[in-house]
Each structure stands twice: as C-alpha cells, then as structure tokens.
mmCIF file of C-alpha atoms (C1' of nucleotides) in Angstrom:
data_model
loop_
_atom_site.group_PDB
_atom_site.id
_atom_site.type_symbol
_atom_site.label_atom_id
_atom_site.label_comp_id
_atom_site.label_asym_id
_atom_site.label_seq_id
_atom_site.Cartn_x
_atom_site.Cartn_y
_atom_site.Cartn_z
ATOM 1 C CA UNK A 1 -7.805 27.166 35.415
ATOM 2 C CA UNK A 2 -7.619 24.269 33.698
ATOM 3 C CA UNK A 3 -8.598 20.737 35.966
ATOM 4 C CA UNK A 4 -5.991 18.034 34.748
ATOM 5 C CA UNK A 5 -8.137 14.897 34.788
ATOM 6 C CA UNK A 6 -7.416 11.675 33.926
ATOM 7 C CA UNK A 7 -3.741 12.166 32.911
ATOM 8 C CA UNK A 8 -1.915 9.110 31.332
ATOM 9 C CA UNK A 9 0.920 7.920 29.858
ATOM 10 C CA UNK A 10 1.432 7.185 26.145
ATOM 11 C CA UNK A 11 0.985 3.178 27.226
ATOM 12 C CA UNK A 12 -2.941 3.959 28.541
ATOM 13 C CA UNK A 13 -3.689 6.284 25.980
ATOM 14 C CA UNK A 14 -2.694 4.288 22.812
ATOM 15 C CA UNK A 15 -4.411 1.355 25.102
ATOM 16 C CA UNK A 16 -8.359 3.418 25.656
ATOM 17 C CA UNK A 17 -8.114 4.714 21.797
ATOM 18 C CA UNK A 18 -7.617 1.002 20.835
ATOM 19 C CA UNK A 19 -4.180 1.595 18.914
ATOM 20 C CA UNK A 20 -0.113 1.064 19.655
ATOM 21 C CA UNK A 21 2.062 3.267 21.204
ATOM 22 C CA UNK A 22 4.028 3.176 18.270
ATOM 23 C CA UNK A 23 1.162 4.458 16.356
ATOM 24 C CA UNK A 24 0.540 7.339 18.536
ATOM 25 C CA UNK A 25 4.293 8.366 17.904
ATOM 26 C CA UNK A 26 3.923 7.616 14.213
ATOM 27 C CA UNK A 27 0.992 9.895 14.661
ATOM 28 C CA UNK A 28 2.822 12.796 16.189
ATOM 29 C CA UNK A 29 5.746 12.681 13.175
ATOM 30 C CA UNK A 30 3.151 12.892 11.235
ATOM 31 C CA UNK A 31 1.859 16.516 13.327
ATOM 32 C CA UNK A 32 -1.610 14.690 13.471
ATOM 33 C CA UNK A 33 -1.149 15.060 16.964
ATOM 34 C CA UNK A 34 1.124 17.700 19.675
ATOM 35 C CA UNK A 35 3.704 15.902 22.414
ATOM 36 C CA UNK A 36 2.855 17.372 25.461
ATOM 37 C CA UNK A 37 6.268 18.976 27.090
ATOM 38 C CA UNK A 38 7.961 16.584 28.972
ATOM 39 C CA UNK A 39 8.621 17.841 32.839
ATOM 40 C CA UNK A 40 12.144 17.514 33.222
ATOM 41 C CA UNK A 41 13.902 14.315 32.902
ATOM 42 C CA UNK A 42 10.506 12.518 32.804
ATOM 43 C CA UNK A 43 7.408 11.334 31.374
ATOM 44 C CA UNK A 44 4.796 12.645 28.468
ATOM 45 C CA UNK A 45 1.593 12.660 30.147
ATOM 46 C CA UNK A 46 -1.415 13.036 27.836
ATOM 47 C CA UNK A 47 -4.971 13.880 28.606
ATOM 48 C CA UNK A 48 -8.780 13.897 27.137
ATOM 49 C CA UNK A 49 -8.276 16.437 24.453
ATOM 50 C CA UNK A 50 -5.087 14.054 23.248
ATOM 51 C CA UNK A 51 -8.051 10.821 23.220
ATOM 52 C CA UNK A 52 -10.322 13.214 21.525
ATOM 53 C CA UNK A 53 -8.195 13.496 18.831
ATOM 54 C CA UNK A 54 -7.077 10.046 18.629
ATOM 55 C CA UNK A 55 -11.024 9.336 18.489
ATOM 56 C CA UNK A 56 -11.271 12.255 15.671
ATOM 57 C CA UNK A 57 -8.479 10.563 13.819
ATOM 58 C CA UNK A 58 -9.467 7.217 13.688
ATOM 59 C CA UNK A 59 -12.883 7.872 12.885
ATOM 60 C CA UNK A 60 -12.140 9.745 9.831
ATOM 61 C CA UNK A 61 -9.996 6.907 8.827
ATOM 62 C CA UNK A 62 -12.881 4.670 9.418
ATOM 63 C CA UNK A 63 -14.534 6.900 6.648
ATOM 64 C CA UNK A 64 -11.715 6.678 4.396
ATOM 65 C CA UNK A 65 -9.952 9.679 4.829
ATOM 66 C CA UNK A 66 -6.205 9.500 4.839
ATOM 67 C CA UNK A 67 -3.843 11.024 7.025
ATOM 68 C CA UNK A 68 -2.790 13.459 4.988
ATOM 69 C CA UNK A 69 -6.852 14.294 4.627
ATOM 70 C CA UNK A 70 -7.016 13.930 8.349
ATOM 71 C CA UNK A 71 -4.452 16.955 8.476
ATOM 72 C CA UNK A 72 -6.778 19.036 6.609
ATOM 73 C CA UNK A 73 -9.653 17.931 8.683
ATOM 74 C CA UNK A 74 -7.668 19.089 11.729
ATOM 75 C CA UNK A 75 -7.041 22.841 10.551
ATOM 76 C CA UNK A 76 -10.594 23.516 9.989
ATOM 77 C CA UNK A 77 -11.018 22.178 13.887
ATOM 78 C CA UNK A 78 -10.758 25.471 14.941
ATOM 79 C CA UNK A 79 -12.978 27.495 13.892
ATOM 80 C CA UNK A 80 -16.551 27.691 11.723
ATOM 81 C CA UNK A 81 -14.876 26.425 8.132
ATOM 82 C CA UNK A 82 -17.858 23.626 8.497
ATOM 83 C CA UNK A 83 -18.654 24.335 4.444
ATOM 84 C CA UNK A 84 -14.694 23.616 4.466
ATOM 85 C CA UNK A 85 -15.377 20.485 5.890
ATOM 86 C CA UNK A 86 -18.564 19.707 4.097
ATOM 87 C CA UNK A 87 -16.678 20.141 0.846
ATOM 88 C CA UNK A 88 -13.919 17.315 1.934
ATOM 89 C CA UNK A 89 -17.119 15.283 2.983
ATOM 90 C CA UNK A 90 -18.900 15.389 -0.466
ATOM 91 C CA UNK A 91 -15.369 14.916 -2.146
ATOM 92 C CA UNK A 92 -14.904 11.232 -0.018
ATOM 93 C CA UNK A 93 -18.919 10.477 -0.581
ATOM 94 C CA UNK A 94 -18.287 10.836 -4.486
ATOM 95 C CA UNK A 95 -14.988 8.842 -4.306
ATOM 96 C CA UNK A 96 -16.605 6.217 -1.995
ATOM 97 C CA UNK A 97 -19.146 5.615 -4.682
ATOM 98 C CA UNK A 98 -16.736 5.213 -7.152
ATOM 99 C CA UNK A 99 -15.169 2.433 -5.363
ATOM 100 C CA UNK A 100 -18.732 0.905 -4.373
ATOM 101 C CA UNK A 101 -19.796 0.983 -8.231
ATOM 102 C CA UNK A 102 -16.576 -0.549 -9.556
ATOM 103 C CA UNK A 103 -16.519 -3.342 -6.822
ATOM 104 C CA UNK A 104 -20.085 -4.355 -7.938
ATOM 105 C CA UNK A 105 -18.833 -4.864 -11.143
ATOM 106 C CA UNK A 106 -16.125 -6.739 -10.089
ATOM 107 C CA UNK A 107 -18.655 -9.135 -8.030
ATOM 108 C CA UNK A 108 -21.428 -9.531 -10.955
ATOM 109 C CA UNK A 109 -18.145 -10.310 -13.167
ATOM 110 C CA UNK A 110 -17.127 -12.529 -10.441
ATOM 111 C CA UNK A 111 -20.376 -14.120 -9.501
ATOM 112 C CA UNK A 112 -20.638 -15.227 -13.331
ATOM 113 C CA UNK A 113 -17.993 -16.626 -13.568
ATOM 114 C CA UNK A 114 -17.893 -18.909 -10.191
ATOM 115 C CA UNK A 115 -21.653 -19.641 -11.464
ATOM 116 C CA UNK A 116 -20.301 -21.134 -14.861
ATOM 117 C CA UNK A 117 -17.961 -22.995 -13.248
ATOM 118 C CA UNK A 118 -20.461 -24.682 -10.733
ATOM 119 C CA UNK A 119 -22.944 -25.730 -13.433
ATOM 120 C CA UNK A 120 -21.111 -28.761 -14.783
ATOM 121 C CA UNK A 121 -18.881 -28.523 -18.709
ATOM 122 C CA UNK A 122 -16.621 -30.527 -19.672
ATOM 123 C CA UNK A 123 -14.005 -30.929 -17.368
ATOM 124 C CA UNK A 124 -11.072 -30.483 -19.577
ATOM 125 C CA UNK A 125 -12.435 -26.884 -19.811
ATOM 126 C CA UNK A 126 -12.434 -24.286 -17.066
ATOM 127 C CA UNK A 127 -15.041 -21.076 -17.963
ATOM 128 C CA UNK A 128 -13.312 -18.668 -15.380
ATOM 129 C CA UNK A 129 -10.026 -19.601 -16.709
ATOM 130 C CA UNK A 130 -10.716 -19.541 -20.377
ATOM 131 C CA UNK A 131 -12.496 -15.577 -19.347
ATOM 132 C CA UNK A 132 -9.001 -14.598 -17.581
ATOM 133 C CA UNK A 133 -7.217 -16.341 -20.712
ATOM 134 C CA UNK A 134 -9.331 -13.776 -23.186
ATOM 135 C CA UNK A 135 -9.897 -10.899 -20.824
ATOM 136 C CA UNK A 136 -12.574 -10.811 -18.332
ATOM 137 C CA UNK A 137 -14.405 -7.064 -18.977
ATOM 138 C CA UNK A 138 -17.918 -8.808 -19.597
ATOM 139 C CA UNK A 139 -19.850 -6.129 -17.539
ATOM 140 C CA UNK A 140 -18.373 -2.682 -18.641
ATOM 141 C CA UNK A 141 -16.091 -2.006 -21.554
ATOM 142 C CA UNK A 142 -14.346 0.189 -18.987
ATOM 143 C CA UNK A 143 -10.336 0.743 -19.887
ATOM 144 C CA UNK A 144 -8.785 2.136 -16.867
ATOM 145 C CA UNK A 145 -5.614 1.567 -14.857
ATOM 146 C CA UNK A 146 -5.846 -1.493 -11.951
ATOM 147 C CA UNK A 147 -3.752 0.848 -9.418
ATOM 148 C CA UNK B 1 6.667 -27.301 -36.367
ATOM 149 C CA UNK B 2 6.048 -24.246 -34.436
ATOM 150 C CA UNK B 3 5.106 -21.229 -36.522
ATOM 151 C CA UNK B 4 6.885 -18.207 -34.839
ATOM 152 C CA UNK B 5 4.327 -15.246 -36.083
ATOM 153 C CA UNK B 6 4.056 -11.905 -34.712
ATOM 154 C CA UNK B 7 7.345 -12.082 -32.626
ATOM 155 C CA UNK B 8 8.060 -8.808 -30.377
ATOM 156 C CA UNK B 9 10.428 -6.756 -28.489
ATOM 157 C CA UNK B 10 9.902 -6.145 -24.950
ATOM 158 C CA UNK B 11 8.370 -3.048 -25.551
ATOM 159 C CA UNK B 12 6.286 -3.809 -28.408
ATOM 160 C CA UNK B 13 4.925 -6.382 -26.433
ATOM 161 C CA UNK B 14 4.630 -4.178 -23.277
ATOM 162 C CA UNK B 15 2.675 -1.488 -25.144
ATOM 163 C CA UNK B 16 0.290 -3.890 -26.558
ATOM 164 C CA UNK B 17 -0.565 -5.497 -23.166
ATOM 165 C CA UNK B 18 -0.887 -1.451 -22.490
ATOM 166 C CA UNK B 19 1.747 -1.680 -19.574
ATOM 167 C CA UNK B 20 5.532 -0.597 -19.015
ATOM 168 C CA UNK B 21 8.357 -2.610 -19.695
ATOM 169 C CA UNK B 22 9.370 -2.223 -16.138
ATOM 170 C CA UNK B 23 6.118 -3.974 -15.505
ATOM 171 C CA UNK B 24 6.514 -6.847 -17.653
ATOM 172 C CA UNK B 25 10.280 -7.626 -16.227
ATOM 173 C CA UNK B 26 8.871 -7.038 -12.715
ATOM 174 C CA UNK B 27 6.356 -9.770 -13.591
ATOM 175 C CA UNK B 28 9.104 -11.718 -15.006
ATOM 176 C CA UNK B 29 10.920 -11.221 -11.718
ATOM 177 C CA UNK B 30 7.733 -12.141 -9.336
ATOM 178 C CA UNK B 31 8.061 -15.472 -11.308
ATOM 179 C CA UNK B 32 4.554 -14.576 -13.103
ATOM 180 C CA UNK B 33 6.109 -14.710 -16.765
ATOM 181 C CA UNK B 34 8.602 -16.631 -18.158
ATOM 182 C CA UNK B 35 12.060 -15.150 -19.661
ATOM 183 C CA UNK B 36 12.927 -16.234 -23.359
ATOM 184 C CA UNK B 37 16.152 -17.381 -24.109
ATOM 185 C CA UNK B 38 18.175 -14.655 -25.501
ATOM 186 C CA UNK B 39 19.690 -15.366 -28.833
ATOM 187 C CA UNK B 40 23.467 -14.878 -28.645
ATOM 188 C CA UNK B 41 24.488 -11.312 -27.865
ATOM 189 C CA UNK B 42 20.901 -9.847 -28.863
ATOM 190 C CA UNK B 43 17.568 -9.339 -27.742
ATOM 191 C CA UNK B 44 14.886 -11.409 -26.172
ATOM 192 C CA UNK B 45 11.731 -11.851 -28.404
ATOM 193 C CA UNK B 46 8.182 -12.432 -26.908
ATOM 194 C CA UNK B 47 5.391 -14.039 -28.751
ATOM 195 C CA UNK B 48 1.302 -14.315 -28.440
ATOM 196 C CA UNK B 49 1.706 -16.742 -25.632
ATOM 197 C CA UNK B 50 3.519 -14.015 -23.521
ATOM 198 C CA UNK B 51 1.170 -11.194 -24.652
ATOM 199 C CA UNK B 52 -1.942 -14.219 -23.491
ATOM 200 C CA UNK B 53 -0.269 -14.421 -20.134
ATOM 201 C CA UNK B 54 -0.499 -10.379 -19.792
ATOM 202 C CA UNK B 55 -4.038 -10.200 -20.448
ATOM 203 C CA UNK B 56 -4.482 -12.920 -17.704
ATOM 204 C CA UNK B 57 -2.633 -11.432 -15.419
ATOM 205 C CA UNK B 58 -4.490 -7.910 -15.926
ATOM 206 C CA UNK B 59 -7.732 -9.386 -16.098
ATOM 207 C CA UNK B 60 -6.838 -11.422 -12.812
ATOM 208 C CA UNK B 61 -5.651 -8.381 -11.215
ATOM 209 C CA UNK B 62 -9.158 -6.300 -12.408
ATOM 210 C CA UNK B 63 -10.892 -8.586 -10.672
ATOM 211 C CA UNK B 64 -8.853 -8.244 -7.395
ATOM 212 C CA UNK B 65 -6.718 -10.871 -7.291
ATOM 213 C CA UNK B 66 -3.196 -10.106 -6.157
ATOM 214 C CA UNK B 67 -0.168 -10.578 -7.746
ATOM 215 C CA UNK B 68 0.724 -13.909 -5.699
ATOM 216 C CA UNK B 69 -2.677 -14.902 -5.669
ATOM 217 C CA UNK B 70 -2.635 -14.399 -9.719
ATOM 218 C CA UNK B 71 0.718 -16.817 -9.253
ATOM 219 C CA UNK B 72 -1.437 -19.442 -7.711
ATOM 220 C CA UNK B 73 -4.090 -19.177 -10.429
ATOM 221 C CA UNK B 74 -1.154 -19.939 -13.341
ATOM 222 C CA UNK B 75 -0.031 -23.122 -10.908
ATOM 223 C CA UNK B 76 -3.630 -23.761 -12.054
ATOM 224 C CA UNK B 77 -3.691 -23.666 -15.674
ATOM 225 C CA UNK B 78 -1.856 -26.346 -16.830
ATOM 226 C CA UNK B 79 -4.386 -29.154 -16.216
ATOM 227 C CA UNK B 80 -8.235 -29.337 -15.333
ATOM 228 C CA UNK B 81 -8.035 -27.967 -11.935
ATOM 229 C CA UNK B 82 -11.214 -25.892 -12.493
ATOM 230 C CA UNK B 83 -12.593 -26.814 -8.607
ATOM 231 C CA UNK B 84 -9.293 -24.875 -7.610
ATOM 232 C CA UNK B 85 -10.570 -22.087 -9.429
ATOM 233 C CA UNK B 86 -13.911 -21.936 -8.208
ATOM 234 C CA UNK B 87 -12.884 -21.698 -4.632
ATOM 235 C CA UNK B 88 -10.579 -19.387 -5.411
ATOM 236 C CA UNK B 89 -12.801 -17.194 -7.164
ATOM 237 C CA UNK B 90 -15.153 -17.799 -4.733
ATOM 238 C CA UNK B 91 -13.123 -16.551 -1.653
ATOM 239 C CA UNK B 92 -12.532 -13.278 -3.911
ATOM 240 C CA UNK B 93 -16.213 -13.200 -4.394
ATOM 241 C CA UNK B 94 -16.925 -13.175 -0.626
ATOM 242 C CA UNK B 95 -14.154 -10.794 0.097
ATOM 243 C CA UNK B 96 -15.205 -8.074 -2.207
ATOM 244 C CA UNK B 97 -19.059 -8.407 -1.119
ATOM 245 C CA UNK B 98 -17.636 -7.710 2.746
ATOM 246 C CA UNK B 99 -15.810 -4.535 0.961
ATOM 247 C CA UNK B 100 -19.110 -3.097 -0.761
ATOM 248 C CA UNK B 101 -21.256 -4.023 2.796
ATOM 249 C CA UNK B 102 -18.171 -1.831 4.397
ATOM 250 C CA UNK B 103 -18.159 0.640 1.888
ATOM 251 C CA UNK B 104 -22.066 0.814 1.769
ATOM 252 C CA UNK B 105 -21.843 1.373 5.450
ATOM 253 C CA UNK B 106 -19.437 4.365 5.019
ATOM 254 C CA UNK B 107 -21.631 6.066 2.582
ATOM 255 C CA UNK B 108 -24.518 6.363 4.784
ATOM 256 C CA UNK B 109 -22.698 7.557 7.507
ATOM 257 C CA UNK B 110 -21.006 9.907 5.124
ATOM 258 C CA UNK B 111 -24.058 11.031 3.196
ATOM 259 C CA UNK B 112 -26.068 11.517 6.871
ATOM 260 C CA UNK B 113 -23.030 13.708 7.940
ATOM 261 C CA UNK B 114 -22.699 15.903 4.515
ATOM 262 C CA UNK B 115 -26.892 16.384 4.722
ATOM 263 C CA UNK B 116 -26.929 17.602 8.113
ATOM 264 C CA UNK B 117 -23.985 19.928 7.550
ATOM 265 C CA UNK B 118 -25.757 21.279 4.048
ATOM 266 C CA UNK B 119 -29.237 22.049 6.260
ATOM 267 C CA UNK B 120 -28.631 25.253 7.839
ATOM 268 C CA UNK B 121 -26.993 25.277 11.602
ATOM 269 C CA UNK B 122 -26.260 27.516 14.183
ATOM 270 C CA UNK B 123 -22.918 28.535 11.927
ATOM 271 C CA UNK B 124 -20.364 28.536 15.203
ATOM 272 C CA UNK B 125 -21.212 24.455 15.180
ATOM 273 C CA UNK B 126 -20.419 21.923 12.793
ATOM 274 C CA UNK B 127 -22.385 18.687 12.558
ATOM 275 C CA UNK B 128 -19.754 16.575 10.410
ATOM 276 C CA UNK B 129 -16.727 17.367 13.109
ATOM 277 C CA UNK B 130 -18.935 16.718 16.193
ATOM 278 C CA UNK B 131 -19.519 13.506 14.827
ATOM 279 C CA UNK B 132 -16.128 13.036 13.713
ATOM 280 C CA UNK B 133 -15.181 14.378 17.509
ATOM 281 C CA UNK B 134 -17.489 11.733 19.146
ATOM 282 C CA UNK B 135 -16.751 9.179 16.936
ATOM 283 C CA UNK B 136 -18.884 8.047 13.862
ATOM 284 C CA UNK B 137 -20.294 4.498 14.035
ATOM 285 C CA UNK B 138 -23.590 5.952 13.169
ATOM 286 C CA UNK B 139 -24.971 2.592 11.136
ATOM 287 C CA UNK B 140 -23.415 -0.078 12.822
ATOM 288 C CA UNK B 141 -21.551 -0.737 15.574
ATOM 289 C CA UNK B 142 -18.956 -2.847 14.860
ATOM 290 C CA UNK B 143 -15.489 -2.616 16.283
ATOM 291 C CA UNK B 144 -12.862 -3.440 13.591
ATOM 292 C CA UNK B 145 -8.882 -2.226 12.398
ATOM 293 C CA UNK B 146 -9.013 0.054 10.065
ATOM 294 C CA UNK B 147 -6.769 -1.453 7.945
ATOM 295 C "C1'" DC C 1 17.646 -2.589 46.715
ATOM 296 C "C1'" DT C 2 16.563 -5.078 43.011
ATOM 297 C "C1'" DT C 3 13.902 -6.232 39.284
ATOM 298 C "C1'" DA C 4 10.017 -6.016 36.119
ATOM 299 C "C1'" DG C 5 7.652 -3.419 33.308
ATOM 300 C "C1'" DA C 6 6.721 1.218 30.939
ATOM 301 C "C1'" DC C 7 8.537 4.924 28.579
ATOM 302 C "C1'" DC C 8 11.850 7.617 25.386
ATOM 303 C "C1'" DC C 9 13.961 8.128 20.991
ATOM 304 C "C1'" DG C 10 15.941 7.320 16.566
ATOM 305 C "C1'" DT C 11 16.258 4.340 12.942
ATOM 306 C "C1'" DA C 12 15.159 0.516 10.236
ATOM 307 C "C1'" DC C 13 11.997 -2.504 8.279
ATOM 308 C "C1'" DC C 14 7.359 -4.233 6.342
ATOM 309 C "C1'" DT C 15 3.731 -4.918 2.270
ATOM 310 C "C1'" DC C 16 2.246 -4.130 -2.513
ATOM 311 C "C1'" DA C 17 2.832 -3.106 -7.065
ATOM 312 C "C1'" DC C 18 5.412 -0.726 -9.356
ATOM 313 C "C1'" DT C 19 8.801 2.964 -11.191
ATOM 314 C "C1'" DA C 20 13.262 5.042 -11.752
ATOM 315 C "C1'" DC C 21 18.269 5.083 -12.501
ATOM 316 C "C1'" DG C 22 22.476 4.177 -14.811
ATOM 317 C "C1'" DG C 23 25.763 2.320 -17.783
ATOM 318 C "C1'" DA C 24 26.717 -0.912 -21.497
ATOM 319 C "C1'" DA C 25 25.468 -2.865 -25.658
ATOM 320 C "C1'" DG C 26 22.364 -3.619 -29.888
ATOM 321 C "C1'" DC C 27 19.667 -2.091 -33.840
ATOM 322 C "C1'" DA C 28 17.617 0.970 -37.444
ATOM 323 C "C1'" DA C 29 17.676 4.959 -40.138
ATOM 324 C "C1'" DT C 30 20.252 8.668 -42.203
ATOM 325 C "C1'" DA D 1 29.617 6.244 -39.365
ATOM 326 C "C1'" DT D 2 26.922 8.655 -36.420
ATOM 327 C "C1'" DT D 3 22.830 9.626 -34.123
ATOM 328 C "C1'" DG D 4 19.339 8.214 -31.250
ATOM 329 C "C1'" DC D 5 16.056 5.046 -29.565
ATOM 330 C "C1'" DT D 6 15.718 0.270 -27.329
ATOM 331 C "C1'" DT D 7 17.136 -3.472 -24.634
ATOM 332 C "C1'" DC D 8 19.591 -5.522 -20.893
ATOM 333 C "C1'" DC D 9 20.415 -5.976 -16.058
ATOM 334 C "C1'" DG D 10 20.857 -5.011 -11.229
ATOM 335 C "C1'" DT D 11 19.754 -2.152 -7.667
ATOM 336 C "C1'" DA D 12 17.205 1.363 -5.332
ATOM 337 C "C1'" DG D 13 13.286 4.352 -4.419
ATOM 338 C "C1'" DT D 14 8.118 5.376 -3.975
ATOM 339 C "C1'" DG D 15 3.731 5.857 -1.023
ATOM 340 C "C1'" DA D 16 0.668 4.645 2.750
ATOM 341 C "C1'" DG D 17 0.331 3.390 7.168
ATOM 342 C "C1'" DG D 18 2.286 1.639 10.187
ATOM 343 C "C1'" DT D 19 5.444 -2.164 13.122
ATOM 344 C "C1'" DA D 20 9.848 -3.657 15.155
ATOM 345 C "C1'" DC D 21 14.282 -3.090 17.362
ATOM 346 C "C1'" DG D 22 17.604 -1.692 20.555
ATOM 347 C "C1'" DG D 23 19.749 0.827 24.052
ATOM 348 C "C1'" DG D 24 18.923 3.888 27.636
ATOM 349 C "C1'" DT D 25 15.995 5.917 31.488
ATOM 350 C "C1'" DC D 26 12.026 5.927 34.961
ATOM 351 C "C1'" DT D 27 8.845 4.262 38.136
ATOM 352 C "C1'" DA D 28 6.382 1.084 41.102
ATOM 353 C "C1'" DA D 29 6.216 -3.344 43.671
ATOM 354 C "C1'" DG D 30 8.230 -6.570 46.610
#
DNA sequence: CTTAGACCCGTACCTCACTACGGAAGCAAT
DNA sequence: ATTGCTTCCGTAGTGAGGTACGGGTCTAAG
C-alpha cells in the first residue's frame, strides 16, 4: 500500500520546484511529466514522485540538456541503461566544451579589442570599429555558421 | 564623382557576404541595411559599401552581439563615438566571461557525473540519474533560472 | 452565503534570427 | 521566342521554451 504523503495541488508543486504552473502544464504537453487522474469533477493532486521529476527535469536543464534530451533521459529512468545514460552524458560534456572553447575566443577577441580602444589613438579612429568594419576573426581563422 | 565599381545583384552580393538573400532583406527589414533605389522597373544593385556593412554585421554577430544590439553599434559609426563602443563591448565582454564561469561550472559537474558512471557500480544503480534525481548543484550552489 | 483566490483547459502569443512560399516581372542565353 | 534562373515583395512558418489570457469551476474563509 502506497502512503499518500504530502499531496498538493499544481499551485504548491510548481511553487516547492521553483517554476509556474503554466510550466508544469507546458511540461505535461510535452509528456515530460503524467497528470494524475482527476477524481471526479475535481482537482489534480500531485505528490513526491511528481517533485522528483520536476527536480530531475530541471536539473538536467541546468546541465544543458533540452527537453527533448530530457525525454530520453526519462526512458532510461527505469531500468539499468546507466551506459545509455553515460553515453548522453559524454555527448553534452563534448558539446559543452565546444561552446566553452568558442566563447574564449570570443572573449580574447573581445578583450583586444576593448583593450585597444582604452589605450588612447586618435580619436577620429575607433580600433573595435575599424576590426568589425574588416572582419573581426583575429584569434582563429575559423569559418563557421553564427546560428 | 562617385566611381560605381563592382556593382551586384542581391544574390551576388548575398553569396559573397556567404549568407541568403532572405537574410540580407531580413536585415534590410530589421532596419540594419539600407535599400537602394530601384532603377525604374528593374533591379536593385548593391555595391562594396553594402557588402562592408555585411561583414560588420557578421563579425558583430560572431562576437555575440545581437541583431538590435548590432543596430546600436551602426547608430555608432558615423562619428567618433569610440567610448560608446568600448562600453558596449565591454558589457559583451563581461557577459560572455559569466557564460564560460557557467559553462565551466557545468563541465565539472558533468565530467564528475560521466567518471563515476564509467568506474564500475553495482549495475542495478546509476550514479549520473541519482544525481540528476537529487538534483545536481555539485560545484556551486547557486540558485538561478535556467534560462 | 458571498467572495477571494486556486485550479482547469484550450488557445494564442512571445523572442530571436531566420527561412519558406507564392505569384509577378525582369534578364540572359539559346 | 522560349526556357529557366533571379529578383521583387508581402506574408507566414520554424524551433525552443515557455508565458499570458479568458471563461468556467472549486474550495476555503469570513
């Protein structure tokens, strides 16, 4: 038998995970999360296993996954697919380094050019501008797409 | 008197900036790039000064500017506003040093997770979704939107 | 008993930077 | 002259991750 503890409405549970209602509905469109069966002619109540998975979702967000990663997250929930999971892990830690390596690019390209422009020229002339004029790319010659 | 060399179509101009026309009128659109005159009945022709603003715009947007804050930069260029500039390059710099910092915190979690789940485990338990269950925040605590 | 505040539900709207669609008209080569 | 690629122009759709609205129903407090 199953103890029913701490039962709440969507209003408290979107409140203790920290998000809005409507993103706890947005959620369940999404089949991130279940709605529990409402008793008749009344109101959802949700328990700990539906602020578990809140928890679980958010937190994977906080490591970058996306919802539609999230999803795939959730299958492997049930059961021992943990190389499954390890696999989607390494996958995010490579793309996460990606993004880390091309921002510090961006900030040594960046950091130049606000330097240049603090050491004093000649006042008609503006280094950062005159780079964005010809094409910044100092750091890397690096073609790629912005998006 | 204005030499008019290397005049261009909207897609020969497009190509050589390396983006789609739809780009360039979207631009055009956003107020980022002027429209020539059209000659009577015919077709619009571009010249350097057009294919100068692309690269600006591209090499504004590389270094994470957005497309209104790009607009702002342009309000910019026509005169020595090069203090304008700087802070606005160095609000950009600021913003993408918090976005390594974040991202440097994600790949230690990350890493931590994937390293425990590659070291042998008791197979029925999963290291990465406990923590992902309990919620991460291994390196930090620090309560933010994910967003 | 009335009223304030949640909840239910579908639908629409938001941001950002594009991308696609569709029909008319122009231009270049065959 | 015909084919076939561009250009022109407005409008609409995409994806990600929500947020907002509005009308109806429930519940708890006074």
């Amino acid at each position: 038998m199953l103890k029913k503890r701490n039962v709440m409405t969507i209003g408290t549970l979107a409140k203790t995970a920290g998000v809005g209602v409507e993103t706890v509905r947005y959620y369940q469109r999404r089949g991130l999360m279940s709605e529990p069966e409402k008793p008749y002619g009344g109101i959802r109540h949700y328990d700990e296993q539906a602020l578990a998975r809140l928890h679980f979702i958010r937190a994977s967000q906080w490591l970058g996954f996306s919802l539609d990663e999230i999803g795939e997250l959730l299958t492997l929930q049930d059961g021992a697919h943990c190389d499954e999971a390890r696999e989607l892990g390494e996958q995010k830690l490579t793309s996460v380094r990606r993004k880390i390596s091309r921002l510090q690019q961006i900030e040594r390209a960046l950091n130049e050019l606000v330097q240049k422009c603090s050491s004093g020229h000649g006042d008609v002339y503006c280094p950062l501008m005159a780079s964005l004029n010809d094409g910044v790319e100092d750091a890397t010659t690096d073609k790629h797409k912005v998006r």
